[in-house]
Short mmCIF file of C-alpha atoms and ligand atoms in Angstrom, two decimals:
data_model
loop_
_atom_site.label_atom_id
_atom_site.label_comp_id
_atom_site.label_asym_id
_atom_site.label_seq_id
_atom_site.Cartn_x
_atom_site.Cartn_y
_atom_site.Cartn_z
CA MET A 1 0.03 0.06 -0.34
CA GLN A 2 1.15 3.45 -0.84
CA GLU A 3 0.05 6.77 1.63
CA GLN A 4 0.28 10.53 0.95
CA SER A 5 2.31 11.64 3.66
CA ASP A 6 0.88 14.35 4.13
CA ARG A 7 -2.61 12.91 4.85
CA PRO A 8 -5.17 14.03 8.05
CA PRO A 9 -4.94 11.43 11.14
CA VAL A 10 -6.59 7.86 9.90
CA GLY A 11 -9.49 7.37 11.74
CA GLY A 12 -11.79 10.49 12.40
CA SER A 13 -13.81 11.31 9.53
CA ARG A 14 -16.98 13.05 8.52
CA ALA A 15 -19.83 11.91 5.75
CA VAL A 16 -23.46 12.73 5.90
CA ARG A 17 -25.80 9.25 6.87
CA LEU A 18 -29.14 8.77 6.78
CA ASP A 19 -31.11 6.32 9.33
CA ALA A 20 -34.49 6.80 7.19
CA PHE A 21 -35.54 7.76 3.90
CA GLY A 22 -36.53 11.18 3.16
CA GLY A 23 -35.64 14.44 2.04
CA PRO A 24 -33.13 16.81 3.40
CA GLU A 25 -33.92 16.36 7.33
CA VAL A 26 -32.99 12.89 7.39
CA LEU A 27 -28.91 14.12 5.85
CA ASP A 28 -26.87 14.17 8.86
CA LEU A 29 -22.81 14.68 9.32
CA ARG A 30 -20.81 12.29 10.86
CA GLU A 31 -17.77 10.94 12.82
CA VAL A 32 -17.11 7.49 10.88
CA PRO A 33 -14.26 5.55 11.05
CA ALA A 34 -12.17 6.18 7.38
CA PRO A 35 -12.16 3.76 4.86
CA GLN A 36 -9.03 2.27 3.78
CA ALA A 37 -8.31 1.18 0.17
CA GLY A 38 -7.49 -2.41 -0.01
CA SER A 39 -5.92 -4.64 -3.04
CA GLY A 40 -7.10 -3.20 -6.51
CA GLN A 41 -8.90 -0.15 -4.71
CA ILE A 42 -7.42 3.92 -3.90
CA ARG A 43 -8.86 6.09 -1.46
CA VAL A 44 -9.92 9.38 -1.80
CA ARG A 45 -9.24 12.86 0.23
CA VAL A 46 -12.87 14.27 -1.11
CA THR A 47 -12.77 17.98 -1.28
CA ALA A 48 -15.83 18.32 -3.04
CA ALA A 49 -18.83 16.76 -4.56
CA GLY A 50 -21.67 18.10 -7.02
CA LEU A 51 -24.93 17.82 -6.20
CA ASN A 52 -27.53 15.56 -8.67
CA PRO A 53 -31.36 15.82 -8.18
CA MET A 54 -30.73 11.77 -8.61
CA ASP A 55 -28.54 12.14 -5.54
CA TRP A 56 -32.43 12.84 -3.63
CA ILE A 57 -34.43 10.97 -5.75
CA MET A 58 -32.95 8.05 -4.94
CA THR A 59 -32.21 9.03 -1.19
CA ALA A 60 -36.60 9.81 -1.03
CA ASP A 61 -38.20 6.71 -0.51
CA ALA A 62 -37.33 2.87 -0.03
CA ASP A 63 -38.25 1.75 -2.79
CA THR A 64 -36.87 3.94 -4.74
CA ALA A 65 -33.33 3.41 -3.00
CA ALA A 66 -33.68 -0.47 -2.79
CA ARG A 67 -33.95 0.47 -7.42
CA PHE A 68 -29.83 1.74 -6.84
CA GLY A 69 -28.90 -1.25 -4.22
CA LEU A 70 -29.02 1.19 -1.43
CA SER A 71 -30.00 0.23 2.07
CA LEU A 72 -30.10 1.79 5.87
CA PRO A 73 -27.73 3.52 7.36
CA ALA A 74 -27.11 5.14 3.51
CA GLY A 75 -24.38 7.35 2.51
CA PHE A 76 -25.27 10.84 0.29
CA GLY A 77 -23.75 11.70 -2.60
CA THR A 78 -22.60 10.22 -6.54
CA ASP A 79 -20.01 12.68 -7.74
CA TYR A 80 -16.83 13.74 -6.29
CA ALA A 81 -13.33 15.57 -6.67
CA GLY A 82 -10.19 14.88 -4.86
CA VAL A 83 -6.83 14.30 -4.49
CA VAL A 84 -6.11 10.02 -3.77
CA ASP A 85 -4.57 9.48 -0.54
CA GLN A 86 -4.45 5.84 -0.79
CA VAL A 87 -2.93 3.23 -3.16
CA GLY A 88 -4.13 -0.43 -2.66
CA ASP A 89 -1.74 -2.98 -3.77
CA GLY A 90 -2.49 -3.98 -7.85
CA VAL A 91 -3.65 -0.57 -9.20
CA SER A 92 -2.17 0.94 -11.50
CA GLY A 93 -2.19 4.40 -13.59
CA PHE A 94 -2.56 6.56 -10.43
CA ALA A 95 -0.43 7.18 -6.86
CA PRO A 96 -0.84 8.96 -3.65
CA GLY A 97 -1.79 12.85 -4.46
CA ASP A 98 -3.06 12.46 -8.30
CA ARG A 99 -5.85 14.71 -9.24
CA VAL A 100 -8.73 12.62 -9.49
CA PHE A 101 -12.42 12.98 -10.75
CA GLY A 102 -15.81 10.58 -10.58
CA SER A 103 -18.66 8.41 -9.33
CA ALA A 104 -19.19 6.71 -6.03
CA LEU A 105 -22.98 6.16 -5.71
CA SER A 106 -24.21 7.62 -3.05
CA ARG A 107 -21.23 8.09 -0.43
CA ALA A 108 -19.39 11.34 -2.23
CA VAL A 109 -20.26 13.73 0.35
CA ALA A 110 -17.42 12.41 3.27
CA ASP A 111 -14.03 13.11 3.83
CA PHE A 112 -13.82 9.72 1.82
CA VAL A 113 -14.19 7.63 -0.44
CA VAL A 114 -12.98 4.04 -1.55
CA ILE A 115 -12.64 3.45 -5.25
CA ASP A 116 -12.27 0.44 -7.47
CA PRO A 117 -10.58 1.82 -10.43
CA ALA A 118 -11.74 -0.58 -12.38
CA GLY A 119 -15.12 0.05 -11.08
CA SER A 120 -18.22 0.61 -13.13
CA ILE A 121 -20.11 4.52 -14.15
CA ALA A 122 -21.98 6.29 -11.30
CA ALA A 123 -20.48 3.10 -8.58
CA ASN A 124 -17.09 3.73 -9.08
CA GLU A 125 -14.84 4.70 -10.78
CA ALA A 126 -12.31 7.40 -10.96
CA TYR A 127 -10.86 9.84 -13.58
CA HIS A 128 -7.43 12.08 -13.86
CA THR A 129 -7.95 15.85 -13.16
CA PRO A 130 -6.43 17.36 -15.96
CA ASP A 131 -4.44 20.21 -15.02
CA GLY A 132 -7.15 23.77 -15.49
CA VAL A 133 -9.78 21.95 -14.11
CA ASP A 134 -10.35 22.55 -10.43
CA ASP A 135 -12.32 20.44 -7.42
CA ARG A 136 -15.44 22.28 -6.69
CA THR A 137 -15.57 21.88 -11.43
CA ALA A 138 -14.48 18.83 -11.85
CA ALA A 139 -17.25 17.70 -9.06
CA THR A 140 -19.71 18.54 -11.31
CA LEU A 141 -19.01 16.88 -14.16
CA ALA A 142 -19.53 13.54 -13.91
CA ILE A 143 -23.41 12.71 -13.93
CA ALA A 144 -24.44 15.78 -16.12
CA GLY A 145 -21.96 16.09 -18.43
CA ARG A 146 -22.24 12.35 -19.22
CA THR A 147 -26.05 12.48 -19.18
CA ALA A 148 -25.66 15.83 -21.50
CA SER A 149 -23.51 14.10 -24.29
CA ALA A 150 -26.30 10.43 -24.07
CA ALA A 151 -28.82 12.74 -25.14
CA LEU A 152 -27.26 15.03 -27.56
CA ALA A 153 -25.54 12.12 -28.99
CA VAL A 154 -29.25 10.42 -29.66
CA VAL A 155 -29.87 14.06 -31.85
CA ASP A 156 -26.49 14.25 -33.34
CA PRO A 157 -26.61 18.01 -34.35
CA GLY A 158 -25.03 19.41 -36.32
CA PRO A 159 -23.71 23.21 -38.27
CA ASP A 160 -27.65 22.62 -40.35
CA ASP A 161 -29.60 22.04 -36.86
CA THR A 162 -31.67 24.03 -34.58
CA VAL A 163 -31.94 22.25 -31.01
CA LEU A 164 -34.78 22.73 -29.32
CA ILE A 165 -33.26 22.14 -25.20
CA GLY A 166 -35.63 22.08 -22.58
CA GLY A 167 -34.94 22.63 -19.23
CA ALA A 168 -31.58 24.39 -20.75
CA ALA A 169 -30.77 26.16 -17.67
CA GLY A 170 -30.29 23.29 -15.32
CA GLY A 171 -27.59 21.34 -14.54
CA VAL A 172 -27.84 18.68 -17.58
CA GLY A 173 -28.69 20.98 -19.47
CA VAL A 174 -24.92 23.82 -19.38
CA PHE A 175 -23.41 20.82 -20.74
CA ALA A 176 -25.70 20.65 -22.73
CA VAL A 177 -25.59 23.80 -24.34
CA GLN A 178 -22.57 23.96 -24.82
CA LEU A 179 -22.01 20.82 -26.99
CA ALA A 180 -24.79 21.15 -29.07
CA ARG A 181 -23.03 25.36 -30.23
CA ILE A 182 -19.23 23.21 -29.46
CA ALA A 183 -20.71 20.66 -32.92
CA GLY A 184 -22.27 24.01 -34.43
CA ALA A 185 -25.99 24.21 -33.62
CA ARG A 186 -28.16 26.86 -33.54
CA VAL A 187 -29.85 26.89 -29.97
CA ILE A 188 -33.00 27.17 -28.12
CA GLY A 189 -33.48 26.51 -24.36
CA THR A 190 -36.31 26.59 -22.29
CA GLY A 191 -36.26 28.61 -18.57
CA SER A 192 -38.60 31.05 -16.40
CA ALA A 193 -38.41 34.74 -17.41
CA ALA A 194 -35.59 35.52 -15.33
CA SER A 195 -33.43 32.38 -17.25
CA SER A 196 -33.17 34.61 -20.19
CA ASP A 197 -29.82 36.15 -19.82
CA TYR A 198 -28.48 33.19 -17.69
CA LEU A 199 -29.68 31.45 -20.97
CA ARG A 200 -28.17 33.96 -23.43
CA ASP A 201 -24.83 33.78 -21.70
CA LEU A 202 -24.42 30.11 -22.23
CA GLY A 203 -25.10 30.86 -26.35
CA ALA A 204 -29.02 29.16 -25.90
CA GLU A 205 -31.49 31.59 -27.51
CA PRO A 206 -34.02 32.07 -24.55
CA VAL A 207 -37.62 31.02 -24.91
CA VAL A 208 -39.86 30.71 -21.86
CA TYR A 209 -41.34 27.39 -20.99
CA GLY A 210 -45.04 27.21 -20.70
CA ASP A 211 -48.34 26.41 -22.33
CA GLY A 212 -48.19 28.07 -26.12
CA LEU A 213 -43.65 27.46 -26.09
CA ALA A 214 -44.30 25.86 -29.86
CA ASP A 215 -46.01 29.11 -30.95
CA ARG A 216 -43.22 31.36 -29.68
CA VAL A 217 -40.14 28.69 -30.22
CA ARG A 218 -42.26 29.18 -34.21
CA ALA A 219 -41.26 33.06 -33.73
CA LEU A 220 -37.79 32.53 -32.78
CA ALA A 221 -36.90 30.26 -35.03
CA PRO A 222 -39.41 30.55 -38.20
CA GLY A 223 -37.21 28.48 -40.73
CA GLY A 224 -38.46 25.13 -38.48
CA VAL A 225 -36.86 23.54 -35.50
CA THR A 226 -34.54 19.85 -37.03
CA ALA A 227 -34.46 18.42 -33.09
CA ALA A 228 -34.55 18.37 -29.68
CA VAL A 229 -33.84 17.53 -26.05
CA ASP A 230 -36.01 17.89 -23.01
CA LEU A 231 -34.21 17.40 -19.75
CA HIS A 232 -37.53 18.45 -17.55
CA GLY A 233 -40.72 17.02 -18.12
CA THR A 234 -42.30 16.07 -21.72
CA GLU A 235 -43.10 19.86 -22.80
CA THR A 236 -40.51 20.05 -24.95
CA VAL A 237 -41.20 16.38 -26.22
CA HIS A 238 -44.77 17.92 -27.17
CA ALA A 239 -43.72 20.60 -28.56
CA ALA A 240 -40.76 19.59 -31.34
CA ARG A 241 -43.25 17.73 -32.54
CA GLU A 242 -45.75 20.13 -32.82
CA LEU A 243 -43.27 22.10 -34.53
CA GLY A 244 -42.81 18.65 -37.24
CA VAL A 245 -39.47 17.37 -35.86
CA PRO A 246 -39.49 13.76 -35.97
CA ASP A 247 -39.38 11.35 -33.30
CA GLY A 248 -35.77 9.76 -33.79
CA ARG A 249 -34.86 13.09 -33.40
CA ILE A 250 -36.19 13.80 -30.36
CA CYS A 251 -34.90 12.93 -26.47
CA THR A 252 -36.23 12.96 -23.13
CA ILE A 253 -33.53 12.23 -20.08
CA ALA A 254 -36.29 12.78 -17.37
CA ALA A 255 -39.59 11.51 -18.69
CA GLN A 256 -41.01 9.01 -21.15
CA VAL A 257 -42.90 9.20 -24.41
CA ASP A 258 -43.88 6.31 -26.13
CA GLY A 259 -42.11 6.52 -29.18
CA VAL A 260 -39.55 8.96 -27.95
CA PRO A 261 -36.11 8.23 -27.49
CA THR A 262 -34.48 7.96 -24.16
CA ALA A 263 -31.09 8.89 -22.50
CA ASN A 264 -28.71 7.82 -19.53
CA GLY A 265 -25.59 8.90 -18.70
CA ALA A 266 -24.71 4.98 -18.27
CA ASN A 267 -24.98 5.41 -21.76
CA ALA A 268 -22.79 7.93 -23.20
CA ALA A 269 -19.18 6.58 -25.73
CA LEU A 270 -16.38 5.68 -23.69
CA GLY A 271 -15.02 8.65 -23.68
CA ALA A 272 -17.17 11.14 -23.61
CA LEU A 273 -16.01 12.61 -19.95
CA GLU A 274 -13.38 13.08 -20.63
CA GLU A 275 -13.58 14.75 -23.82
CA ILE A 276 -15.74 17.01 -21.79
CA ALA A 277 -13.90 17.59 -18.24
CA ARG A 278 -10.64 18.83 -21.85
CA LEU A 279 -13.19 20.47 -23.03
CA VAL A 280 -13.36 22.42 -19.62
CA ALA A 281 -9.30 22.75 -18.79
CA GLU A 282 -8.88 24.41 -22.79
CA GLY A 283 -11.59 26.62 -21.77
CA ARG A 284 -14.23 26.02 -24.33
CA LEU A 285 -16.66 24.15 -22.02
CA ARG A 286 -17.70 26.28 -18.56
CA VAL A 287 -19.35 24.90 -15.26
CA PRO A 288 -21.29 27.10 -13.56
CA VAL A 289 -21.58 26.80 -9.98
CA ALA A 290 -24.93 28.10 -9.00
CA ALA A 291 -23.71 27.54 -4.90
CA SER A 292 -21.59 26.11 -2.81
CA PHE A 293 -22.19 25.41 0.53
CA PRO A 294 -19.81 23.32 3.54
CA VAL A 295 -21.30 20.12 4.63
CA GLU A 296 -22.11 21.63 8.26
CA GLN A 297 -24.78 23.22 5.20
CA ILE A 298 -25.73 19.47 3.55
CA ARG A 299 -29.18 19.68 4.13
CA ARG A 300 -29.67 24.57 2.70
CA ALA A 301 -27.97 22.80 0.29
CA VAL A 302 -30.12 19.72 -1.27
CA GLU A 303 -33.62 21.80 -0.18
CA LEU A 304 -31.63 24.28 -2.91
CA GLN A 305 -31.70 21.72 -5.52
CA ALA A 306 -34.49 19.83 -4.98
CA GLY A 307 -36.19 23.64 -5.74
CA ARG A 308 -35.88 22.81 -8.78
CA HIS A 309 -34.37 26.12 -9.97
CA VAL A 310 -30.86 26.42 -9.55
CA HIS A 311 -29.15 27.47 -12.94
CA GLY A 312 -26.05 25.20 -13.29
CA LYS A 313 -24.72 23.77 -10.44
CA VAL A 314 -24.76 22.97 -6.60
CA VAL A 315 -21.33 22.01 -4.81
CA ILE A 316 -20.47 20.64 -1.45
CA ASP A 317 -17.55 21.18 0.15
CA LEU A 318 -15.17 19.04 1.98
N1 NAP B 1 -31.44 10.33 -17.45
C1 NAP B 1 -30.04 10.32 -16.17
O1 NAP B 1 -29.03 10.09 -16.65
C2 NAP B 1 -29.88 12.30 -15.53
C3 NAP B 1 -29.22 12.52 -15.21
C4 NAP B 1 -29.27 13.55 -14.47
C5 NAP B 1 -30.18 13.82 -14.46
N2 NAP B 1 -31.43 13.77 -14.86
C6 NAP B 1 -33.68 14.02 -14.43
O2 NAP B 1 -33.51 15.33 -15.55
C7 NAP B 1 -33.60 15.97 -15.15
C8 NAP B 1 -32.97 17.73 -15.11
O3 NAP B 1 -31.87 17.40 -14.33
P1 NAP B 1 -30.69 19.06 -14.00
O4 NAP B 1 -29.87 17.96 -12.91
O5 NAP B 1 -30.17 19.34 -14.49
O6 NAP B 1 -31.71 19.49 -12.59
P2 NAP B 1 -31.81 20.63 -11.93
O7 NAP B 1 -30.48 21.44 -12.65
O8 NAP B 1 -32.28 20.16 -10.48
O9 NAP B 1 -32.84 22.21 -13.43
C9 NAP B 1 -33.18 23.19 -12.65
C10 NAP B 1 -33.62 23.55 -13.97
O10 NAP B 1 -34.67 23.10 -13.98
C11 NAP B 1 -35.44 24.62 -14.69
N3 NAP B 1 -36.66 24.27 -14.51
C12 NAP B 1 -37.82 24.24 -13.43
N4 NAP B 1 -39.20 24.07 -14.22
C13 NAP B 1 -38.77 24.07 -15.67
C14 NAP B 1 -39.83 23.95 -16.71
N5 NAP B 1 -41.49 23.96 -16.46
N6 NAP B 1 -39.51 24.00 -16.99
C15 NAP B 1 -38.49 23.71 -17.94
N7 NAP B 1 -37.22 23.35 -17.02
C16 NAP B 1 -37.72 23.90 -15.91
C17 NAP B 1 -34.99 25.62 -14.02
O11 NAP B 1 -35.22 26.39 -14.81
P3 NAP B 1 -35.65 27.99 -14.30
O12 NAP B 1 -34.68 28.20 -13.38
O13 NAP B 1 -35.80 29.20 -14.69
O14 NAP B 1 -37.24 28.03 -13.71
C18 NAP B 1 -33.73 25.21 -13.69
O15 NAP B 1 -32.77 25.51 -14.30
C19 NAP B 1 -34.18 15.74 -12.93
O16 NAP B 1 -35.52 15.19 -13.30
C20 NAP B 1 -33.22 14.87 -13.25
O17 NAP B 1 -33.71 13.87 -11.86
C21 NAP B 1 -31.11 12.35 -15.55
#
């Protein structure tokens, strides 16, 4: 086993834990024994954890938790970034002191996570954090970045496209808007009236969601919309159909509509996450962090995100 010499003392560490499934009120910051890297594993001193709606959706009730393989007492949060501080026997490609980011299913909001670097997406994975990407930003990339990439892969936007993105101002939206723009497409993004300037800054032409969406999009793009991605519900799917977009060029990530393809972050192309991290490092893609909270304020952070009007990502500092 290799260890980082200036690591925090082994023994005491903090983790967000829950003894019952439910809302933010069940989340507690606890002193727990620091996990140790076994053979084939690395231990990461987590410095930042990015929140996603799936974190509080999967811990909200026992049935959903069971579908994700969670049992009590459970941890919380999935996307993390930090520094490797232990490397078990048989691990190659990682050394103490390496900056890493990735996913640790429902256990990322903790001082330490143990990762099997050969593991699977969302459950257990680590990638090297490129120079030029800070830890807060690295902690936002895995789920939202890969989901946006998977959704766009379904509709495959290019310079001849006008893409309608529903829920464009949220955590997945910020990646979807910018990736579609990088692919050369014109992007129209739905948001509340309060999100218009924010969407413009990202590179999207804003349109307000709600009744009459298709008419407002038609006024903005008389030449037509050629593809659509719905990141919020089904409204954008229905507007896109009304505007004549074929089902094969519509994708949803948060709801099901018969005949319309869905996308999931786990289906993103191999290398999609590394490509997103590279774009961030090159300054070609930016991730707005709407708010960051010290870990002691985990409940407040979840309440903010669960309000569903966050612009970009919410990050927990550890
Ligand atoms: N399938 C997958 O792999 C996968 C992965 C990640 C996420 N998801 C799901 O995808 C959804 C989006 O995730 P996220 O991380 O982007 O969520 P998020 O960050 O919580 O989204 C917040 C955004 O939703 C917008 N919004 C609120 N009400 C809206 C409405 N009626 N119509 C359109 N937009 C609305 C808000 O815009 P305003 O502030 O302007 O209202 C806000 O910017 C969630 O349901 C999540 O569970 C699925």
